[in-house]
Coordinates of C-alpha atoms and ligand atoms in Angstrom, one line a residue:
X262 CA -3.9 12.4 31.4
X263 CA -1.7 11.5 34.1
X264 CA 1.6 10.0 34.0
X265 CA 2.2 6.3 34.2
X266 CA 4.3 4.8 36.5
X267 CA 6.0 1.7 35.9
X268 CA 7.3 -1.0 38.7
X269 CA 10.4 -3.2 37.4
X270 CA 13.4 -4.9 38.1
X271 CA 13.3 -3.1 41.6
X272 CA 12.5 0.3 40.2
X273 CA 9.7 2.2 39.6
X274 CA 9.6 4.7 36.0
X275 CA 7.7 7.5 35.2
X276 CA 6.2 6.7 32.0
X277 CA 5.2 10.2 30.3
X278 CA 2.0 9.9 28.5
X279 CA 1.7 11.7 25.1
X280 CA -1.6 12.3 23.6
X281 CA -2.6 12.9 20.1
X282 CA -5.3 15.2 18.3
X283 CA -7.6 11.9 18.3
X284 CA -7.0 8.0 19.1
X285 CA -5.3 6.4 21.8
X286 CA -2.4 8.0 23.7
X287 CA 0.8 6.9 24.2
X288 CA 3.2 5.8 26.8
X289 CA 6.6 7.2 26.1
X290 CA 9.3 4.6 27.0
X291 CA 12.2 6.5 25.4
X292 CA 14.1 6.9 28.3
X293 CA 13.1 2.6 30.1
X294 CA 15.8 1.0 28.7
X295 CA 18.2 3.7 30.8
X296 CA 16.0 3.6 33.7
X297 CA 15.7 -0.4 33.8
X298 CA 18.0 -2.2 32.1
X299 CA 14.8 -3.6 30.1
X300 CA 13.5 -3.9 26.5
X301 CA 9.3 -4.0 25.6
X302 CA 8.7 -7.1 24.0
X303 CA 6.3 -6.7 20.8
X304 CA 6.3 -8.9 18.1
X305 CA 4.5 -7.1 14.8
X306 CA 4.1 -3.7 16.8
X307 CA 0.9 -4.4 17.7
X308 CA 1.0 -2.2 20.8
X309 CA 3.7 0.0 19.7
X310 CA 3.3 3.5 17.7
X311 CA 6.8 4.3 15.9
X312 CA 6.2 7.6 14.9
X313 CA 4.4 10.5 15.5
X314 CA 2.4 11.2 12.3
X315 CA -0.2 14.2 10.9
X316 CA -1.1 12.3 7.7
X317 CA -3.6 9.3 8.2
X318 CA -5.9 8.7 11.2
X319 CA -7.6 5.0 11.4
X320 CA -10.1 3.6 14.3
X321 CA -10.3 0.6 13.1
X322 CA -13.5 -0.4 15.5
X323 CA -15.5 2.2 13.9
X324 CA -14.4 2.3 10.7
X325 CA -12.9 5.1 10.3
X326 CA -9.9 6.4 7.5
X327 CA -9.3 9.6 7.5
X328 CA -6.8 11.7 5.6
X329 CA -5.7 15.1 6.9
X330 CA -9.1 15.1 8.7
X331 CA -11.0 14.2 5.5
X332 CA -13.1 10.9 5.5
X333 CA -12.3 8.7 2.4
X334 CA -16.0 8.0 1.3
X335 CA -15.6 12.0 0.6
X336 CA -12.2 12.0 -1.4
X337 CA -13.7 8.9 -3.0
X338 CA -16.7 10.5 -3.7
X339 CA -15.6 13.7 -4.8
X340 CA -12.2 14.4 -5.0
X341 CA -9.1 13.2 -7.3
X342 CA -6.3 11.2 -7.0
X343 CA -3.9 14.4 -7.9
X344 CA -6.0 16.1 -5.4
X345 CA -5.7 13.5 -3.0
X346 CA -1.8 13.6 -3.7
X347 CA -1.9 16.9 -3.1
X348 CA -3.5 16.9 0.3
X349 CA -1.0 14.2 1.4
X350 CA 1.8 15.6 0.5
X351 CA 0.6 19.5 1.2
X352 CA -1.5 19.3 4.5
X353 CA -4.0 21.4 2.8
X354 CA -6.8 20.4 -0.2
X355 CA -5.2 22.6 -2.7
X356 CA -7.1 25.5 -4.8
X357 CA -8.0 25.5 -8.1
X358 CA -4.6 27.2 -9.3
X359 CA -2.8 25.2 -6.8
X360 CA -4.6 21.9 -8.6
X361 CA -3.9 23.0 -12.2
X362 CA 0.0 23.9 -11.0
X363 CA 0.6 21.0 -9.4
X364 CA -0.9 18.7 -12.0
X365 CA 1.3 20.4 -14.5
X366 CA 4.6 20.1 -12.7
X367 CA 3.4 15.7 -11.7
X368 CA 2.8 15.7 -15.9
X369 CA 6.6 17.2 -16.6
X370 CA 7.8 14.3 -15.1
X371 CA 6.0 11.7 -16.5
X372 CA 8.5 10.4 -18.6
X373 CA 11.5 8.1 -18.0
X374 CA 15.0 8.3 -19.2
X375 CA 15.1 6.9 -22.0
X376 CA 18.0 4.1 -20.8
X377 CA 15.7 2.8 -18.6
X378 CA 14.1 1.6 -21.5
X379 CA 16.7 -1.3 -21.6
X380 CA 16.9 -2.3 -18.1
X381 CA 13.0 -4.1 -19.3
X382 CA 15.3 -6.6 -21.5
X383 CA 17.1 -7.7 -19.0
X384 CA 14.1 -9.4 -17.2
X385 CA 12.2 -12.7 -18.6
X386 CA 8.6 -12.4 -20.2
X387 CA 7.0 -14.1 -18.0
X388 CA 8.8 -11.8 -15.0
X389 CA 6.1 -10.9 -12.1
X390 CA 5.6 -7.2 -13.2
X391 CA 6.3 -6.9 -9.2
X392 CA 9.4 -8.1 -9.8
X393 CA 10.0 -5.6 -12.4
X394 CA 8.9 -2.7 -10.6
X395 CA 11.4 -3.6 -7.5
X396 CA 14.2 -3.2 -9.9
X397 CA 13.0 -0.4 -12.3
X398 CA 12.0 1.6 -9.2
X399 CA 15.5 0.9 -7.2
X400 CA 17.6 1.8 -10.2
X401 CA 16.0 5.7 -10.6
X402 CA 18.5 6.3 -8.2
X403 CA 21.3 5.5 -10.9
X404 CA 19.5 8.3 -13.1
X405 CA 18.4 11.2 -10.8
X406 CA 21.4 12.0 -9.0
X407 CA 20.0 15.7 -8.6
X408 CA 17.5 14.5 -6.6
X409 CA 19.1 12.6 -4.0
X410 CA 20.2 14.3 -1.2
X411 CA 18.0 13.9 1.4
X412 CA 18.8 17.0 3.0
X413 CA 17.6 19.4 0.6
X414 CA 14.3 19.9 0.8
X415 CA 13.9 21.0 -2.8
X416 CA 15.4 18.1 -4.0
X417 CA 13.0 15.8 -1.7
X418 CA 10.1 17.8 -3.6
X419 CA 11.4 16.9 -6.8
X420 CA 12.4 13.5 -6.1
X421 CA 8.9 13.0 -4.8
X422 CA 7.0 14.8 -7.8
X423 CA 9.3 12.6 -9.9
X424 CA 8.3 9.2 -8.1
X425 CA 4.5 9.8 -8.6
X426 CA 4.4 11.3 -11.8
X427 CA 7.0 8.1 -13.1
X428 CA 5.1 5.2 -11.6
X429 CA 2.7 5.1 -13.9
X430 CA 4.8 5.3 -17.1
X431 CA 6.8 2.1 -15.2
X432 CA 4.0 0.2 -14.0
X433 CA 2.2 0.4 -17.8
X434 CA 6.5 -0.5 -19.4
X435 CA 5.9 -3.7 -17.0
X436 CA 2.4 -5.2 -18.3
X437 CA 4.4 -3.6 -21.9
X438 CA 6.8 -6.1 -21.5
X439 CA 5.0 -9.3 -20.2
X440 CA 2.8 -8.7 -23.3
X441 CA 5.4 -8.5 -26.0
X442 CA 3.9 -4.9 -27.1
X443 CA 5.9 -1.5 -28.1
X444 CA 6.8 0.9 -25.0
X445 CA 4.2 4.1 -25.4
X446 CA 5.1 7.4 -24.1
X447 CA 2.9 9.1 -21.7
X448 CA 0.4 11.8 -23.4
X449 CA 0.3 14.7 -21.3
X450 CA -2.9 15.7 -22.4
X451 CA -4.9 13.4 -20.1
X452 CA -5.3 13.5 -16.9
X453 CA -3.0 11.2 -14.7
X454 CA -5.4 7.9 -14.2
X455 CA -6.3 8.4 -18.2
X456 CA -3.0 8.8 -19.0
X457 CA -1.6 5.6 -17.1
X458 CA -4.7 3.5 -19.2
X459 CA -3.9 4.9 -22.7
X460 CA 0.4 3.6 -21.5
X461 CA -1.3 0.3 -20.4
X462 CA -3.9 -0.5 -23.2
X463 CA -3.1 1.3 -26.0
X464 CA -1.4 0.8 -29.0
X465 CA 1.3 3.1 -31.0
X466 CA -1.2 1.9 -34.3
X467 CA -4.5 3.4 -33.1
X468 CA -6.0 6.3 -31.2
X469 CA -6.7 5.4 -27.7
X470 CA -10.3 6.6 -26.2
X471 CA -10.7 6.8 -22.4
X472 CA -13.7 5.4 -21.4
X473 CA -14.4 8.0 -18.7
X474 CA -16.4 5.9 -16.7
X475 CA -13.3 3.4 -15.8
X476 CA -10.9 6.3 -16.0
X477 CA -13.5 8.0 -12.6
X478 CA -13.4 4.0 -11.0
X479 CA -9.4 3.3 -11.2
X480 CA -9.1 7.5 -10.3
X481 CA -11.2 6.1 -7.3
X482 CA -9.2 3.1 -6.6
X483 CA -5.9 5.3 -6.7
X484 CA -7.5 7.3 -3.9
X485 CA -8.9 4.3 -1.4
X486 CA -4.8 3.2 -1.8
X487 CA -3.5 6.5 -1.4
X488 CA -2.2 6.2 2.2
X489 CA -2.9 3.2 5.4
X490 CA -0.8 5.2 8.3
X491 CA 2.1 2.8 9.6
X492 CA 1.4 -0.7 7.8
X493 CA 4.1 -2.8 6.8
X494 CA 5.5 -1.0 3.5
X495 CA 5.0 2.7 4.8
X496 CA 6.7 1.2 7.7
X497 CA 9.2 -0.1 5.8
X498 CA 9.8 2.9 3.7
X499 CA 10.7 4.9 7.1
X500 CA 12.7 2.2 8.3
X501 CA 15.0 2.5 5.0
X502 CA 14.2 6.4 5.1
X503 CA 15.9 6.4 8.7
X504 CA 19.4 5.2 7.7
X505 CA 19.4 8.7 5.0
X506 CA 18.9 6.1 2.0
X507 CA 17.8 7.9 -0.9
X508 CA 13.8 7.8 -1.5
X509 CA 13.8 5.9 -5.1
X510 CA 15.6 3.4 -2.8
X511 CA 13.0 3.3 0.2
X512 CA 10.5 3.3 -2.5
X513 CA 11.9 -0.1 -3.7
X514 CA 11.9 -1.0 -0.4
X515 CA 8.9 -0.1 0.4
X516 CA 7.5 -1.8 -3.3
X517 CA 9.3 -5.1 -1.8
X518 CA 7.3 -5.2 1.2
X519 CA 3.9 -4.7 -0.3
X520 CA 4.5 -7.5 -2.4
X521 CA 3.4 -10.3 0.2
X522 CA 0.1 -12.0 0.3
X523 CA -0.8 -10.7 3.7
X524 CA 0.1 -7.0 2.4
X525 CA -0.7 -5.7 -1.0
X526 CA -0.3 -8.8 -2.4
X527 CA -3.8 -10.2 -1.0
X528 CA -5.4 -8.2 -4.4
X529 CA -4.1 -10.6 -6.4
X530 CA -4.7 -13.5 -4.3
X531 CA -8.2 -12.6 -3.2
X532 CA -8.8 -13.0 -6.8
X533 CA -7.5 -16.1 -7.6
X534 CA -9.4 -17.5 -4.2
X535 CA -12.2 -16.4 -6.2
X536 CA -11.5 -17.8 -9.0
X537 CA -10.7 -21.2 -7.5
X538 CA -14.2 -21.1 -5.4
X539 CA -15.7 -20.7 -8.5
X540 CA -19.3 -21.1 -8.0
X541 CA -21.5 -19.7 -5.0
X542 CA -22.1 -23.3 -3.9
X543 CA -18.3 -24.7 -3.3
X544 CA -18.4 -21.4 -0.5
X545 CA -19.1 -23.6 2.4
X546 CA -16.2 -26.1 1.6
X547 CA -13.6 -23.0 1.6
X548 CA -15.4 -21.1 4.6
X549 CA -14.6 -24.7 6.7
X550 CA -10.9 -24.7 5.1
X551 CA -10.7 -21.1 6.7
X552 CA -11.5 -22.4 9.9
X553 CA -9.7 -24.7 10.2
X554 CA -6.5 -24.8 12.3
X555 CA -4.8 -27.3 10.4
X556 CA -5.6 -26.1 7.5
X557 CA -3.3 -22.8 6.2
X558 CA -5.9 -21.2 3.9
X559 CA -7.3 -18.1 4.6
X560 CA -9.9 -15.8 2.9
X561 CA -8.0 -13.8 1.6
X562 CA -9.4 -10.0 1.3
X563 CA -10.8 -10.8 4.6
X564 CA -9.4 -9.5 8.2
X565 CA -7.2 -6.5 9.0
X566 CA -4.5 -5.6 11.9
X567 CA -6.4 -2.3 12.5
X568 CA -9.7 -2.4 11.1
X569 CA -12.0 -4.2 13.7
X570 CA -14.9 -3.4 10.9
X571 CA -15.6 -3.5 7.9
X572 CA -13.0 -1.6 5.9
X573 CA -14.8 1.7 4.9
X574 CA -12.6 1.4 1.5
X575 CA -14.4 -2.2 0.7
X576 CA -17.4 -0.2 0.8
X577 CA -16.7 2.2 -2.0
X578 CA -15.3 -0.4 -3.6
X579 CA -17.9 -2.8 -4.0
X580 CA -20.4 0.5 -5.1
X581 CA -18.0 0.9 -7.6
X582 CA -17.8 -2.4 -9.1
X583 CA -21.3 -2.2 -9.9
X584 CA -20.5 1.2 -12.1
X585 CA -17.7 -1.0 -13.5
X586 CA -20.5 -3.5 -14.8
X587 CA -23.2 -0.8 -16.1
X588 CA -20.3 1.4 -17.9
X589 CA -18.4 -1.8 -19.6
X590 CA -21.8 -3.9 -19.7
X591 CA -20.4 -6.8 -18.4
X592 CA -20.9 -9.1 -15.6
X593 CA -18.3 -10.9 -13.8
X594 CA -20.4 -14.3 -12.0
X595 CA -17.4 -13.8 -9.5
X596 CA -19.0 -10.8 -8.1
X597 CA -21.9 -12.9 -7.4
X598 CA -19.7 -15.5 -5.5
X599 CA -17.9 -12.5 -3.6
X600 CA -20.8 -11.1 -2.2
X601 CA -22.4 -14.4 -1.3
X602 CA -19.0 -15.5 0.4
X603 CA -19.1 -12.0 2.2
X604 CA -22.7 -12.7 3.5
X605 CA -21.5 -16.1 4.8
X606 CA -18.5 -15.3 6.0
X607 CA -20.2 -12.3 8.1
X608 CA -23.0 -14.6 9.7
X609 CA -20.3 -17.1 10.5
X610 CA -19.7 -16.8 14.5
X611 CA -15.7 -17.8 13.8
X612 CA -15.7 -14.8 11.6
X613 CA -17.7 -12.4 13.9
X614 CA -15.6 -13.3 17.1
X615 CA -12.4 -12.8 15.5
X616 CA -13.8 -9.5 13.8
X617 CA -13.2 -10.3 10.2
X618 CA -14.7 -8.3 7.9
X619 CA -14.0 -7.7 3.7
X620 CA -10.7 -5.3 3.4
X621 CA -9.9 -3.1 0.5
X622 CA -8.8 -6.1 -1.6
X623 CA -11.8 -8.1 -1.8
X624 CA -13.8 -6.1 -4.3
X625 CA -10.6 -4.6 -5.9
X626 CA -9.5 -7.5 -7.9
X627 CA -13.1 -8.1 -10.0
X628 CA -13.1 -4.2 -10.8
X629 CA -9.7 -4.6 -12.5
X630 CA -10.5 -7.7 -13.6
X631 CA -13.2 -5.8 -15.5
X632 CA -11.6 -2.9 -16.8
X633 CA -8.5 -5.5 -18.1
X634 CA -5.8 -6.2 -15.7
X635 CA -4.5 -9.4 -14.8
X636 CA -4.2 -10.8 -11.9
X637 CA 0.1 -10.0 -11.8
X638 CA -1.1 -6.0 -12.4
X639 CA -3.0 -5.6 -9.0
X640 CA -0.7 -5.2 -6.6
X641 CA 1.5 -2.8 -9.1
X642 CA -1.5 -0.7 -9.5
X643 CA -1.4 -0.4 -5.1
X644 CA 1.7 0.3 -5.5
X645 CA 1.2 2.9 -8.1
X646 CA -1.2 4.3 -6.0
X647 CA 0.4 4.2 -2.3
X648 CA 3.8 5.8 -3.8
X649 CA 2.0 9.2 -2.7
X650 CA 1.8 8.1 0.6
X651 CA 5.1 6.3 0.8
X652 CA 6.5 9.7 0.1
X653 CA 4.2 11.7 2.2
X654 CA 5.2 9.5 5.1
X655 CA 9.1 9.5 4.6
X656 CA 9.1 13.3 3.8
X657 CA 7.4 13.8 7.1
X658 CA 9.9 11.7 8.7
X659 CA 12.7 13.2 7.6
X660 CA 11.4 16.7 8.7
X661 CA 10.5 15.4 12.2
X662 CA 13.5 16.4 14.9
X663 CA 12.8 13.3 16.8
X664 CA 13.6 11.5 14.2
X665 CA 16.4 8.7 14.7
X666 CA 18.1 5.7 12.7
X667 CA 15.2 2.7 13.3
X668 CA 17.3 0.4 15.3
X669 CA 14.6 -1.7 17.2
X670 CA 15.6 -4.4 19.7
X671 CA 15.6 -8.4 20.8
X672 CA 15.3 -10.8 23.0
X673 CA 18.0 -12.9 22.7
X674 CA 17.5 -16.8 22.9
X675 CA 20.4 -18.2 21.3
X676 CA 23.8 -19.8 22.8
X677 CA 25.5 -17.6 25.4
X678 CA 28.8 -17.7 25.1
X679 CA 31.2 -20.0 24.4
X680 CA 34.3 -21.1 23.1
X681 CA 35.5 -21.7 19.3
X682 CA 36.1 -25.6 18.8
X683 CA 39.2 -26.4 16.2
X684 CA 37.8 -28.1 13.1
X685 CA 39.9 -31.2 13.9
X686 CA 38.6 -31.4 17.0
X687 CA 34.9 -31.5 16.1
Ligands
LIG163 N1 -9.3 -16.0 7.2 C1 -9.4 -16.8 8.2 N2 -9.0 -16.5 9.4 C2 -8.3 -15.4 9.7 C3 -8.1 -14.5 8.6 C4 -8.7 -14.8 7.3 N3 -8.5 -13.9 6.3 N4 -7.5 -13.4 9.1 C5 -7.2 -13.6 10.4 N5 -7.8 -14.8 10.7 C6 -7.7 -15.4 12.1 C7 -6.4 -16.0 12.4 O1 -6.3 -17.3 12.0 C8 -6.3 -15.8 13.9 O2 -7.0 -16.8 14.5 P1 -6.5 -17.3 16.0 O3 -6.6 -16.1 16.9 O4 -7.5 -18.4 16.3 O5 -5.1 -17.8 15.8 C9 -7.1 -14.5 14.1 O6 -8.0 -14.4 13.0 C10 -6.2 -13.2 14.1 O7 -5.4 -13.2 13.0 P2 -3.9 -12.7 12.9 O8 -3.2 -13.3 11.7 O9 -3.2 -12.9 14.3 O10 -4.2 -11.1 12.7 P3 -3.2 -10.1 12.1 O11 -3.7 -8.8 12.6 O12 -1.8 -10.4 12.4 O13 -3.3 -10.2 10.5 C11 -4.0 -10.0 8.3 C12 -4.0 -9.4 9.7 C13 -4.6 -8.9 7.3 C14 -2.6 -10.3 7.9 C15 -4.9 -11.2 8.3 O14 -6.2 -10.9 8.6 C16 -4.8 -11.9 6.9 O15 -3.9 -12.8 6.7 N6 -5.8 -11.7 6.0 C17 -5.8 -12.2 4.7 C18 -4.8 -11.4 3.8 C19 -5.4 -10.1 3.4 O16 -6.5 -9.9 3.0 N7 -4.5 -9.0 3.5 C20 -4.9 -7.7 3.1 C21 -4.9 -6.7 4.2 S1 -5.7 -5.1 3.7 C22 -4.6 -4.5 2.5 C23 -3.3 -4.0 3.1 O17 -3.3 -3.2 4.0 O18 -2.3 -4.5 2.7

């Protein structure tokens, strides 16, 4: 591909263009601001790339999410979370010896120390277990000092090995908490989804049994959150990573930013839209809310920066809600109302213009429903799940020589300069 050349404030700029293994090139405007005196202007990054990255490939018109090269209707299907973790953080789909090793090592470090125990008391019952997590996860730094320096890059292994492996054990303290039940310690004998359900649901009284039908579906919903490329929390994550923060604190970071309704935090609210619709026959009332301009509802799990289709990860997810029902025999009306709402929202024109189609949250929130969850859990369990990728991403960051402190830009439209005024004279 040839150059581009750029005519601007009286000069004209080579533009390099850099291209990719697949998806759109780039223009490389390192050197503009030098050249021209100017800044791009872009609001959300919607035409900017901010990294160059080998992890996560998305075309969003087809479809398309690939990790590594690997399509995510295969990991889903076939693979594991800890082998999807693997992958991420490795390059590679691991071995059979690689799998059992690494599982091993992610199982050493499930447990916390045991002061963090305390830090729970400080927060209210009724704390957002989000809430809880942006603390608990900000304040490993003040207990693995040996695995803080960024530079090492055995110490960046361990850090991340400890940040997977200890989500869990955190997440399951948080739901611990809001219900007024004892701490359990994680039981190393399961696997790592099975494990995180016996910390969640059981009880220090009785024998937990996994039901291994739910332990497969959440395993499954770990991997469809593993890793989204550059959206706002991975993005964050770097953004923290850049300054030489240490990771438990760009995990935080990144925990903080998945929190909001348009991010991770549409699980939660996708159900509680669902909820509030109710019954198949209020959807037109809330399909003309979404519509309207005045109006600041949205369907939530609906819509998508990148994905110009339907989200290949809402696909897997509503097959697997229907496992959900058959293994737990139950039968949530709400899934009735979702796929109804889906169908109408689809042969809507205002929908089909705009290319708005169901995301990975809109079939989440009645599987975890299902298996027990409330609503304040969903967005833990993504971030659970996307902690893998958080670290994948700032690991590959930090090992990339381009990489530079993220120091973007503005156009400035306040007051130009002027002169202080004395109180007294004001
Ligand atoms: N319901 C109704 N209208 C919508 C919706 C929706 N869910 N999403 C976008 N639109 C409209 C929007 O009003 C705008 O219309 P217009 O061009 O007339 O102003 C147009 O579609 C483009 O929307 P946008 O907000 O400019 O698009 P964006 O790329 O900035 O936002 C989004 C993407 C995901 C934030 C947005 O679609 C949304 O708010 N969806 C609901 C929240 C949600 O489900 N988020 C989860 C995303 S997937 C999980 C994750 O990665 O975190």
């Amino acid at each position: 591909m040839t150059d581009a050349t750029l005519n601007t404030a009286g000069k004209a700029v080579e533009l390099p263009t850099l291209e990719g293994s697949i998806g759109p090139s780039v223009l490389d405007i390192r050197k503009m601001y030098a050249a021209t005196g100017q800044f791009t202007y872009d609001p959300g990054f919607t035409s900017t790339a901010s990294c160059e990255s080998g992890l996560t490939y998305i075309d969003g018109d087809e479809g398309v999410l690939l990790h590594r090269g690997y399509p995510i209707g295969q990991l889903a299907e076939h693979s594991s979370f800890m082998e999807v973790c693997y992958l991420l953080l490795n390059g590679e789909l691991p071995s059979q010896s690689e799998l059992g090793q690494f599982s091993r090592i992610i199982s050493r470090h499930t447990m916390l120390h045991e002061q963090l125990a305390t830090f729970y008391r400080g927060f209210r019952r009724d704390a957002h277990p989000m809430a809880i997590m942006c603390g608990v996860v900000g304040a490993l730094s003040a207990f693995y000092h040996d695995s803080t320096d960024i530079n090492d890059p055995q110490q960046r292994k361990i850090a991340s090995h400890r940040l997977i492996a200890k989500m869990p054990t955190i997440a399951a303290m948080a739901y611990k908490y809001s219900v007024g039940q004892p701490f359990l310690y994680p039981d190393n004998s399961l696997s790592y989804t099975g494990n995180f359900l016996r910390m969640t649901f059981g009880v220090p009284a009785e024998p937990y049994v996994v039901v291994p039908e739910v332990e497969r579906a959440l395993d499954r919903i770990f991997i469809l959150h593993a890793d989204h490329e550059q959206n706002a929390s991975t993005s964050t994550v770097r953004l923290a990573g850049s300054s030489g923060a240490n990771p438990f604190a760009c995990i935080a970071a990144g925990i903080a930013c998945l929190w909001g309704p348009a991010h991770g935090g549409a699980n939660e609210a996708a159900l509680n839209m669902l909820r509030e619709i109710g019954t198949p026959d209020r959807i037109p009332h809330y399909i003309a809310r979404a519509k309207d301009k005045n109006d600041p509802f949205r369907l939530m799990g609906f819509g998508h920066r990148v994905y110009k289709n339907y989200d290949p990860r809402a696909t897997v997810m509503q097959k697997t809600v229907r496992e959900v029902f058959a293994a737990l025999k139950v039968n949530d009306p709400l899934f009735e109302t979702a796929l109804q709402l889906e169908e109408i929202a689809l042969s809507d024109p205002y929908f089909a213009e705009k290319k708005l189609f169901p995301n990975v949250d809109f079939y989440s929130g009645i599987i975890l429903s299902a298996i027990g969850f409330p609503t304040t859990m969903f967005t833990v369990l993504f971030a659970l799940a996307r902690t893998v990728g958080w670290v994948a991403q700032w690991n590959e960051m930090i090992s990339d020589p381009n990489q530079k402190i993220g120091r973007p830009r503005q156009l400035y439209t306040g007051p130009v300069q002027r002169d202080y005024v004395p109180l007294s004279a004001r």
